[in-house]
Amino acid sequence: MASEAGETLNISYLEKRDGGISSWVFSTDHKRVAILYLVSVLSLFGVGALLGLLMRLELISMGPTIMAPATYNSLFTVHGVIMIFLFIIPAAPGVLGNFLLPLMIGAKDVSFPRLNLLSWWFYLIGACLAAAALFTGGGPPDTGWTFYAPYSLRTGTNVTMAVFAVFVLGLSSILTGINFITTVHRERAPSMGWLRLPLFVWAIYSTAWIQILATPIIGVTLLLVMAERLFGIGIFDPAMGGDPILYQHLFWIYSHPAVYIMILPSLGVISEIFPVFARRTIFGYKAVAYSSIAIAGVGSIVWGHHMFVSGYSYTAGVIFSFFTFLVAIPSAIKVYNWVASLYKSSVVLATPLLYAFAFVFLFAIGGFSGLVLGALSVNVHLHDTYFVVAHFHYVMFGGAGFGFFAALHFWFPKMFGKMYREKTANAALALLFVGFNALYFPMFILGMNGMPRRYYDYLPQFASWQIVSIVGSWIFAAGLLLMFGNLIYALFRGPRAPANPWRAATLEWQTASPPPTENFAVIPAVEHGPYDFKDIR
Amino acid sequence: MEGKNGPIRETRIYVYLASWAALVGLTFLTVWVGTADLGGVAGLVPFVIAAIKALLVLAFFMHLWYEGWLLRLLPALAVVIMAAIVALVISDVAYRG
Amino acid sequence: MTAEGAHRDNAGARLGMWLFILTEFFLFFGAVVVYVFLRYRYSGAFSSASGALDLDLGTLNTLILITSSLTMALSISYLRRCAKKAAVYLLVLTFALGGAFLFNKYFEWGAKIAAGIYPGSSSISAHGVGEGLFYGLYFFMTGLHGLHVVAGMVVIGVMAVKVARGSVSHSAPVGLENTGLYWHAVDVVWIFLFPLFYLVG
Amino acid sequence: MFQPSASQIGAQIDGAFWVIAIMCAVLFVSIISLMAYFTVRYRRGRNAAPVDIEGHRGLETAFVATSVVIVLVMFYVGWRGYKALFTEMPEGLFTIKATARQWSWSFEYPNGAVSDRLLIPAGSPVRVDLVSLDIIHSFYVPAFRVKQDVVPGTMRYVWFQSDLPGEYDLFCAEYCGTGHSMMVSSAVVMDKAEFASWLEAEGQEKAGKGAGRLDGAGVFKAKGCSGCHTVDGSPLVCPTLKGVYGARVRVISNGAVKEVVADEAYLRRSIFEPEAEVVEGFGPIMPSYKGNITDAEIEALAAYIRSLK
Ligand code: HEA
Ligand code: HEA
Ligand code: CUA
Ligand SMILES: [Cu+2]
């Protein structure tokens, strides 16, 4: 028995050979499910990014450039739906959560491995339905990713199927959430107390709560939209006495918390990276851990800040603005504590840390612009302008996206057992960083000058900044290609990575790279906190 | 710590029967209250009764009475969040000018 | 210890089930938000529309579901005591009560539809906007609940077979216990739907 | 960086913006420079022996406390202008009714004058009542810093005062379908006297026309037909109306394709029940004008469309 176990342990989860593709798409191994997510999520990111590039290209000159207005409208709708529901929401839990959570808490797998696989299948079905929506019915939806009623009830495009696709993706997200909460409660290694959990686990745990508590609301909202379109029950339709603002409430009750589904895991990633490369413990572990819960909690009562000019009540506006400002505080705590963790440290400037720095820079700009938008009277001017577009690309891409890239560079050696070229990765980061700011910073200025979003065409005064932004998108594209190229090259040609290349202290580094199917030979004993580097300085 | 592993403690059959009887009784009560004209806050009474009935089901049929803190916390958490959301939505409808 | 089923975590399974039930509650809660919002605006229309629903049938259905919860709970009790046969009979009874509930609903809906009260009908606008919305929501929420009853019945049917075959037994009752939890949750939802629609002042 | 504000509330909103933006900028610069400083000061080569500082209660409390103060200031600063916009509108303002539809605006004055641009007098506050005929649009004049969604089924309003004569862009800021980016008009602030004479002339013209014959081209603009239909032969999302009259048109009616002759009755049907016969190749998005258009206006439109050869 012992020798047999020893033998399987030499075989990594990647190499375990038992029958081609079906050993992947029907695998219940959390690490394989994570790779399934990685491949599907990145493919869809590629598609969404290409659409973004096309949109930019259309705006290179005034008037029609390369497409008709209806095409442009479908483009930003599909871009938004892909980036939100098919890329950034599933990316962090699906890839990082699945791969790391059991490893980090010293478990063999998640609590419900088969459910886990099922949630990937739901993801796949949702993606297929979304793709089908482009070619059936009245063609690709043109409502914006927000599906605002009553336009979404009237348009002839295939909103019904797109909405159903999002519903199925919601199911996938819920199953992941249920799995992770149960896993954190039930599968921790015996000596893994709550306050020894890595901060990424805290972040994923909080995320999972949002996933299960908020997602059902969008589920029922989308069912209502379908019922409206199919049977005309009238709830959101002013012509029948319904209220379109009610739709907005329901949509944002989910979709604001959803932005924290996107960002929380990335905040967790950064909380892992900082101490490892500062070679010292994190400053204020408890504050960082509990602030994740606080973001999840307060984040569920601020949704109305998307509706300041929707025509809802003045009272509601004031209350929602107030809570919106409160929710910035837990984020602030995290940023302060990261910076404080560099004090009296011993900084190793490795690639993951550089990506983490970029994250802090971009997320702070994004977060601060969120505060500007949260201020009532300022929002009246800036709502639905390019300022908002800039804000959410900074937080979603500069924040959540760069956090994901940082995570890829941090855990790449663990996931694939290969090392990438740090120099190339750093060069890619430089391109990404410059490109990103050139691409999105001009949008702040456009917005301040009143350029509305979702505009196929624009007035002459906006032209120059649009051009800067478009050139930025090309620099950015070059950076992305270089970054992914470097990683893909390393996947096949990179040198072998050791078990613990960064000399980190969390459990996932205590097993081989890549980890064996069983994760650990014996369930590890946890003798110290996650950021105790005393023995491995 | 958070709920014992293994099967939970046995619920006596008479507890089930008593809960059932209470639920039936409350159903008739709520119909009576709902159709009688009590005025004032009467509109809320059926919901108070519904909450009591739900608690009975949760506590005995669903065994929460015998569970650890974590599972008992869940419905409480749900109620708090739901109340907050409803309050915020009402802060809109009730004050539309 | 390597095989997947080798370690069985009952408390984990229960926690997972409870989390799932929580999401079900929030699903219906979303519709309740709609209800609260619209009732606030159309309180008069809501109460007059509610008056037109069949209270007797609604009450009967409430009693049926409550009773089915009892038979469900008893079935688990008997299974625990190794009374396999009684457990199966009680499951069949639960299934039948679920069927009776749907049967009544079918008649209730049928009567409304025959009277021209359904979303998109030509005569519903004659009832005024508030009432139209009330019925729209009524059909949506009871329909969604009905789907959950159907799903519950399917699972109960499967469980009855599994208990009869012995793959769910007194030593491994988790499957049945979780089915029970789900069924009771469907009952709890109805306990709230009943006053929401049938007992509006 | 801002286009200068041309309204009174605009100045206040810009003020709030800069207060918040500068607070953010200061925080941002301090955080980033501190991060950079620590990175350089404590880099591996210079400080090989890190110290494990687990936290500092006083410092952490101070972080939270100052953050709370900062965000509360921001909240308050932002609130003031919103309060002015939504609760401090003076009574009895000069009121203009703005009607939004896919994809055009029209503005109606108390004396019956109608315009597709918003003309207002400088130096006195005006109120604009907002109604939508179809879906949600949003009234947005960046130079005034005001925006308000126009929600069908209810009436919303905005109010503002501009002291700076000039012509400013007016946008639809809520996505409303294919023509969203074309739903652009302008707000013209006029000298008071100039405005008064324009208003009077326009009102009289309208009254005079009401008695006599309507100008079809005017109705075509005022009713928003021009928001969708061109008259120069280039179809956009909607068929062009050039040369329609008398032509044979393939339409889809109850799911079946048939051919009809575009006579006056057809025009009428198109305007009253556009969804009954939908021109092949186009979506059923034209709103019904039933109850929203007079017989005289229809006749004027028909004459106008007939003239579009
Ligand atoms: C990852 C996603 C993400 C994240 C994390 C956030 C975070 C925040 N967002 Fe954002 N937001 C979006 C995604 C996100 N948002 C999207 C997608 C939209 C548009 C949707 C659409 O309409 O299509 C949007 C729109 C949006 C609006 C509506 C704009 C409009 O349409 O009018 C508002 C308004 O309040 C807002 C506010 C905020 C605030 C206050 C935060 C805060 O949580 C930010 C907190 C962070 C910081 C404050 C920075 C870090 C802190 C420090 C550096 C320390 C110092 C700080 C202090 C002392 C305060 N967001
Ligand atoms: C995570 C979310 C995310 C991300 C990453 C992006 C990425 C990009 N987005 Fe964004 N965007 C949204 C989410 C996101 N977007 C949302 C939610 C909306 C709102 C939609 C709505 O209004 O409804 C929006 C809207 C939006 C608009 C506004 C449209 C309008 O209002 O008129 C624009 C305009 O330029 C834009 C541009 C871009 C660009 C240029 C990128 C670029 O960063 C893309 C960069 C990509 C490339 C440069 C391509 C090259 C790279 C590859 C092909 C990668 C190869 C892939 C692999 C190897 C895997 N997006
Ligand atoms: Cu009207 Cu956008
Ligand atoms: Cu938000």
mmCIF file of C-alpha atoms in Angstrom, chain D residues 94-299:
data_model
loop_
_atom_site.group_PDB
_atom_site.id
_atom_site.type_symbol
_atom_site.label_atom_id
_atom_site.label_comp_id
_atom_site.label_asym_id
_atom_site.label_seq_id
_atom_site.Cartn_x
_atom_site.Cartn_y
_atom_site.Cartn_z
ATOM 1 C CA PHE D 94 -40.635 78.797 -16.651
ATOM 2 C CA THR D 95 -41.288 75.235 -17.806
ATOM 3 C CA ILE D 96 -40.445 73.540 -21.063
ATOM 4 C CA LYS D 97 -41.699 70.081 -21.887
ATOM 5 C CA ALA D 98 -39.109 67.806 -23.446
ATOM 6 C CA THR D 99 -40.296 64.719 -25.259
ATOM 7 C CA ALA D 100 -37.810 61.944 -25.926
ATOM 8 C CA ARG D 101 -38.361 59.156 -28.360
ATOM 9 C CA GLN D 102 -36.189 56.873 -30.428
ATOM 10 C CA TRP D 103 -34.145 58.864 -31.534
ATOM 11 C CA SER D 104 -34.941 62.495 -31.260
ATOM 12 C CA TRP D 105 -35.893 65.225 -28.875
ATOM 13 C CA SER D 106 -38.596 67.803 -29.116
ATOM 14 C CA PHE D 107 -39.166 70.728 -26.825
ATOM 15 C CA GLU D 108 -42.548 72.299 -26.311
ATOM 16 C CA TYR D 109 -43.036 75.734 -24.791
ATOM 17 C CA PRO D 110 -45.967 76.952 -22.722
ATOM 18 C CA ASN D 111 -47.290 78.995 -25.620
ATOM 19 C CA GLY D 112 -47.312 76.026 -27.971
ATOM 20 C CA ALA D 113 -44.035 76.691 -29.726
ATOM 21 C CA VAL D 114 -42.179 73.511 -30.620
ATOM 22 C CA SER D 115 -38.509 73.116 -31.400
ATOM 23 C CA ASP D 116 -36.030 70.319 -31.843
ATOM 24 C CA ARG D 117 -33.376 72.319 -30.013
ATOM 25 C CA LEU D 118 -33.683 73.479 -26.445
ATOM 26 C CA LEU D 119 -33.704 77.266 -26.429
ATOM 27 C CA ILE D 120 -33.582 78.967 -23.068
ATOM 28 C CA PRO D 121 -33.141 82.481 -21.776
ATOM 29 C CA ALA D 122 -29.896 83.418 -20.062
ATOM 30 C CA GLY D 123 -29.924 84.536 -16.482
ATOM 31 C CA SER D 124 -33.131 82.961 -15.226
ATOM 32 C CA PRO D 125 -33.792 79.461 -13.985
ATOM 33 C CA VAL D 126 -35.812 77.129 -16.176
ATOM 34 C CA ARG D 127 -37.408 73.801 -15.569
ATOM 35 C CA VAL D 128 -37.531 71.048 -18.172
ATOM 36 C CA ASP D 129 -40.167 68.365 -17.761
ATOM 37 C CA LEU D 130 -39.080 65.085 -19.256
ATOM 38 C CA VAL D 131 -41.341 62.490 -20.810
ATOM 39 C CA SER D 132 -40.558 59.526 -22.982
ATOM 40 C CA LEU D 133 -42.798 57.982 -25.586
ATOM 41 C CA ASP D 134 -41.075 54.625 -25.740
ATOM 42 C CA ILE D 135 -38.112 53.524 -23.643
ATOM 43 C CA ILE D 136 -35.630 55.102 -21.262
ATOM 44 C CA HIS D 137 -33.532 57.965 -22.565
ATOM 45 C CA SER D 138 -31.465 60.430 -20.613
ATOM 46 C CA PHE D 139 -31.355 64.180 -20.864
ATOM 47 C CA TYR D 140 -27.765 65.334 -20.612
ATOM 48 C CA VAL D 141 -26.170 68.713 -21.164
ATOM 49 C CA PRO D 142 -22.523 68.360 -20.140
ATOM 50 C CA ALA D 143 -21.940 72.094 -20.038
ATOM 51 C CA PHE D 144 -24.699 72.432 -17.468
ATOM 52 C CA ARG D 145 -23.580 69.307 -15.575
ATOM 53 C CA VAL D 146 -27.132 68.035 -15.423
ATOM 54 C CA LYS D 147 -28.411 64.658 -16.380
ATOM 55 C CA GLN D 148 -31.694 62.925 -15.751
ATOM 56 C CA ASP D 149 -33.072 59.704 -17.122
ATOM 57 C CA VAL D 150 -36.307 60.063 -19.028
ATOM 58 C CA VAL D 151 -38.448 57.167 -17.913
ATOM 59 C CA PRO D 152 -41.587 56.202 -19.782
ATOM 60 C CA GLY D 153 -44.672 56.094 -17.633
ATOM 61 C CA THR D 154 -43.592 58.822 -15.262
ATOM 62 C CA MET D 155 -42.516 62.410 -15.535
ATOM 63 C CA ARG D 156 -39.141 63.594 -14.338
ATOM 64 C CA TYR D 157 -37.721 67.071 -14.434
ATOM 65 C CA VAL D 158 -34.457 68.952 -14.306
ATOM 66 C CA TRP D 159 -33.868 72.578 -13.571
ATOM 67 C CA PHE D 160 -30.902 74.862 -14.092
ATOM 68 C CA GLN D 161 -29.873 78.378 -14.770
ATOM 69 C CA SER D 162 -27.301 79.445 -17.287
ATOM 70 C CA ASP D 163 -25.848 82.905 -17.495
ATOM 71 C CA LEU D 164 -23.621 82.268 -20.444
ATOM 72 C CA PRO D 165 -25.202 82.673 -23.878
ATOM 73 C CA GLY D 166 -23.988 80.118 -26.361
ATOM 74 C CA GLU D 167 -24.793 76.798 -27.950
ATOM 75 C CA TYR D 168 -24.086 73.620 -25.983
ATOM 76 C CA ASP D 169 -24.345 69.940 -26.823
ATOM 77 C CA LEU D 170 -27.322 68.006 -25.611
ATOM 78 C CA PHE D 171 -26.967 64.231 -25.547
ATOM 79 C CA CYS D 172 -29.061 61.202 -24.881
ATOM 80 C CA ALA D 173 -27.006 59.489 -22.220
ATOM 81 C CA GLU D 174 -28.989 56.313 -21.654
ATOM 82 C CA TYR D 175 -28.478 53.630 -24.229
ATOM 83 C CA CYS D 176 -31.662 53.409 -26.302
ATOM 84 C CA GLY D 177 -30.891 51.272 -29.312
ATOM 85 C CA THR D 178 -29.419 51.684 -32.729
ATOM 86 C CA GLY D 179 -29.753 55.429 -33.015
ATOM 87 C CA HIS D 180 -28.580 56.227 -29.479
ATOM 88 C CA SER D 181 -25.494 58.080 -30.646
ATOM 89 C CA MET D 182 -27.540 60.099 -33.124
ATOM 90 C CA MET D 183 -29.927 61.351 -30.494
ATOM 91 C CA VAL D 184 -27.947 64.527 -30.185
ATOM 92 C CA SER D 185 -29.329 68.025 -30.121
ATOM 93 C CA SER D 186 -28.240 71.271 -28.580
ATOM 94 C CA ALA D 187 -29.154 73.633 -25.802
ATOM 95 C CA VAL D 188 -29.043 77.251 -26.862
ATOM 96 C CA VAL D 189 -28.768 79.900 -24.208
ATOM 97 C CA MET D 190 -30.038 83.190 -25.591
ATOM 98 C CA ASP D 191 -30.035 86.678 -24.455
ATOM 99 C CA LYS D 192 -33.287 87.288 -22.578
ATOM 100 C CA ALA D 193 -34.804 89.710 -25.046
ATOM 101 C CA GLU D 194 -33.731 87.656 -28.006
ATOM 102 C CA PHE D 195 -35.325 84.610 -26.438
ATOM 103 C CA ALA D 196 -38.577 86.418 -25.746
ATOM 104 C CA SER D 197 -38.938 87.534 -29.316
ATOM 105 C CA TRP D 198 -38.071 84.098 -30.659
ATOM 106 C CA LEU D 199 -40.632 82.521 -28.393
ATOM 107 C CA GLU D 200 -43.338 84.902 -29.416
ATOM 108 C CA ALA D 201 -42.663 84.542 -33.104
ATOM 109 C CA GLU D 202 -42.556 80.779 -32.878
ATOM 110 C CA GLY D 203 -45.728 80.658 -30.830
ATOM 111 C CA GLN D 204 -47.587 82.831 -33.271
ATOM 112 C CA GLU D 205 -46.415 80.858 -36.203
ATOM 113 C CA LYS D 206 -47.703 77.739 -34.523
ATOM 114 C CA ALA D 207 -51.048 79.344 -33.742
ATOM 115 C CA GLY D 208 -51.317 80.616 -37.302
ATOM 116 C CA LYS D 209 -50.498 77.241 -38.755
ATOM 117 C CA GLY D 210 -53.048 75.572 -36.536
ATOM 118 C CA ALA D 211 -55.689 77.610 -38.268
ATOM 119 C CA GLY D 212 -54.357 77.201 -41.759
ATOM 120 C CA ARG D 213 -52.267 74.403 -43.255
ATOM 121 C CA LEU D 214 -49.501 72.633 -41.383
ATOM 122 C CA ASP D 215 -45.995 72.458 -42.727
ATOM 123 C CA GLY D 216 -45.324 68.754 -43.351
ATOM 124 C CA ALA D 217 -41.553 69.035 -43.036
ATOM 125 C CA GLY D 218 -42.014 70.736 -39.687
ATOM 126 C CA VAL D 219 -44.297 67.986 -38.400
ATOM 127 C CA PHE D 220 -41.867 65.386 -39.694
ATOM 128 C CA LYS D 221 -39.188 66.918 -37.499
ATOM 129 C CA ALA D 222 -41.333 67.794 -34.520
ATOM 130 C CA LYS D 223 -42.906 64.339 -34.258
ATOM 131 C CA GLY D 224 -39.520 62.716 -34.400
ATOM 132 C CA CYS D 225 -39.950 60.938 -37.725
ATOM 133 C CA SER D 226 -36.643 62.431 -38.769
ATOM 134 C CA GLY D 227 -35.017 60.669 -35.819
ATOM 135 C CA CYS D 228 -35.311 57.453 -37.763
ATOM 136 C CA HIS D 229 -36.227 58.129 -41.351
ATOM 137 C CA THR D 230 -34.071 59.926 -43.827
ATOM 138 C CA VAL D 231 -35.587 61.728 -46.760
ATOM 139 C CA ASP D 232 -32.525 61.527 -48.979
ATOM 140 C CA GLY D 233 -32.726 57.892 -50.003
ATOM 141 C CA SER D 234 -30.178 56.418 -47.590
ATOM 142 C CA PRO D 235 -31.746 53.818 -45.345
ATOM 143 C CA LEU D 236 -30.271 53.610 -41.835
ATOM 144 C CA VAL D 237 -32.041 51.395 -39.373
ATOM 145 C CA CYS D 238 -35.291 52.426 -40.908
ATOM 146 C CA PRO D 239 -36.466 52.662 -44.489
ATOM 147 C CA THR D 240 -35.927 55.965 -46.178
ATOM 148 C CA LEU D 241 -39.128 57.690 -47.076
ATOM 149 C CA LYS D 242 -37.816 59.078 -50.311
ATOM 150 C CA GLY D 243 -39.874 57.731 -53.178
ATOM 151 C CA VAL D 244 -42.020 55.551 -50.964
ATOM 152 C CA TYR D 245 -45.294 57.083 -51.942
ATOM 153 C CA GLY D 246 -46.987 55.058 -54.635
ATOM 154 C CA ALA D 247 -44.269 52.405 -54.663
ATOM 155 C CA ARG D 248 -44.918 48.737 -54.094
ATOM 156 C CA VAL D 249 -43.579 47.683 -50.748
ATOM 157 C CA ARG D 250 -42.947 44.160 -49.484
ATOM 158 C CA VAL D 251 -44.162 43.924 -45.910
ATOM 159 C CA ILE D 252 -44.492 41.171 -43.361
ATOM 160 C CA SER D 253 -47.954 40.973 -41.905
ATOM 161 C CA ASN D 254 -48.894 38.265 -39.417
ATOM 162 C CA GLY D 255 -45.789 36.386 -40.380
ATOM 163 C CA ALA D 256 -46.533 36.305 -44.098
ATOM 164 C CA VAL D 257 -44.886 38.398 -46.768
ATOM 165 C CA LYS D 258 -47.193 40.410 -48.961
ATOM 166 C CA GLU D 259 -46.927 43.306 -51.316
ATOM 167 C CA VAL D 260 -48.823 46.494 -50.807
ATOM 168 C CA VAL D 261 -49.016 49.783 -52.572
ATOM 169 C CA ALA D 262 -47.900 52.668 -50.438
ATOM 170 C CA ASP D 263 -50.923 54.885 -50.726
ATOM 171 C CA GLU D 264 -52.266 57.294 -48.190
ATOM 172 C CA ALA D 265 -54.121 54.561 -46.318
ATOM 173 C CA TYR D 266 -50.856 52.642 -46.035
ATOM 174 C CA LEU D 267 -49.107 55.697 -44.631
ATOM 175 C CA ARG D 268 -51.859 56.013 -42.092
ATOM 176 C CA ARG D 269 -51.560 52.361 -41.118
ATOM 177 C CA SER D 270 -47.794 52.754 -40.861
ATOM 178 C CA ILE D 271 -48.223 55.573 -38.432
ATOM 179 C CA PHE D 272 -51.042 54.124 -36.340
ATOM 180 C CA GLU D 273 -50.219 50.419 -36.360
ATOM 181 C CA PRO D 274 -46.615 50.155 -37.495
ATOM 182 C CA GLU D 275 -46.296 46.625 -36.128
ATOM 183 C CA ALA D 276 -49.151 45.329 -38.299
ATOM 184 C CA GLU D 277 -47.202 45.616 -41.539
ATOM 185 C CA VAL D 278 -43.474 45.634 -41.073
ATOM 186 C CA VAL D 279 -41.338 46.459 -44.070
ATOM 187 C CA GLU D 280 -39.246 43.469 -45.061
ATOM 188 C CA GLY D 281 -35.722 43.678 -43.749
ATOM 189 C CA PHE D 282 -36.485 46.041 -40.890
ATOM 190 C CA GLY D 283 -37.282 45.520 -37.228
ATOM 191 C CA PRO D 284 -40.654 46.322 -35.652
ATOM 192 C CA ILE D 285 -39.309 49.263 -33.704
ATOM 193 C CA MET D 286 -41.416 52.129 -34.975
ATOM 194 C CA PRO D 287 -43.670 53.402 -32.187
ATOM 195 C CA SER D 288 -47.384 53.780 -32.750
ATOM 196 C CA TYR D 289 -48.509 57.361 -32.922
ATOM 197 C CA LYS D 290 -52.105 56.555 -32.146
ATOM 198 C CA GLY D 291 -53.524 59.288 -29.932
ATOM 199 C CA ASN D 292 -50.393 61.299 -30.396
ATOM 200 C CA ILE D 293 -51.035 62.907 -33.714
ATOM 201 C CA THR D 294 -53.887 64.927 -35.167
ATOM 202 C CA ASP D 295 -55.644 64.377 -38.449
ATOM 203 C CA ALA D 296 -54.331 67.646 -39.764
ATOM 204 C CA GLU D 297 -50.823 66.559 -38.950
ATOM 205 C CA ILE D 298 -51.294 63.260 -40.744
ATOM 206 C CA GLU D 299 -52.497 65.044 -43.807
#
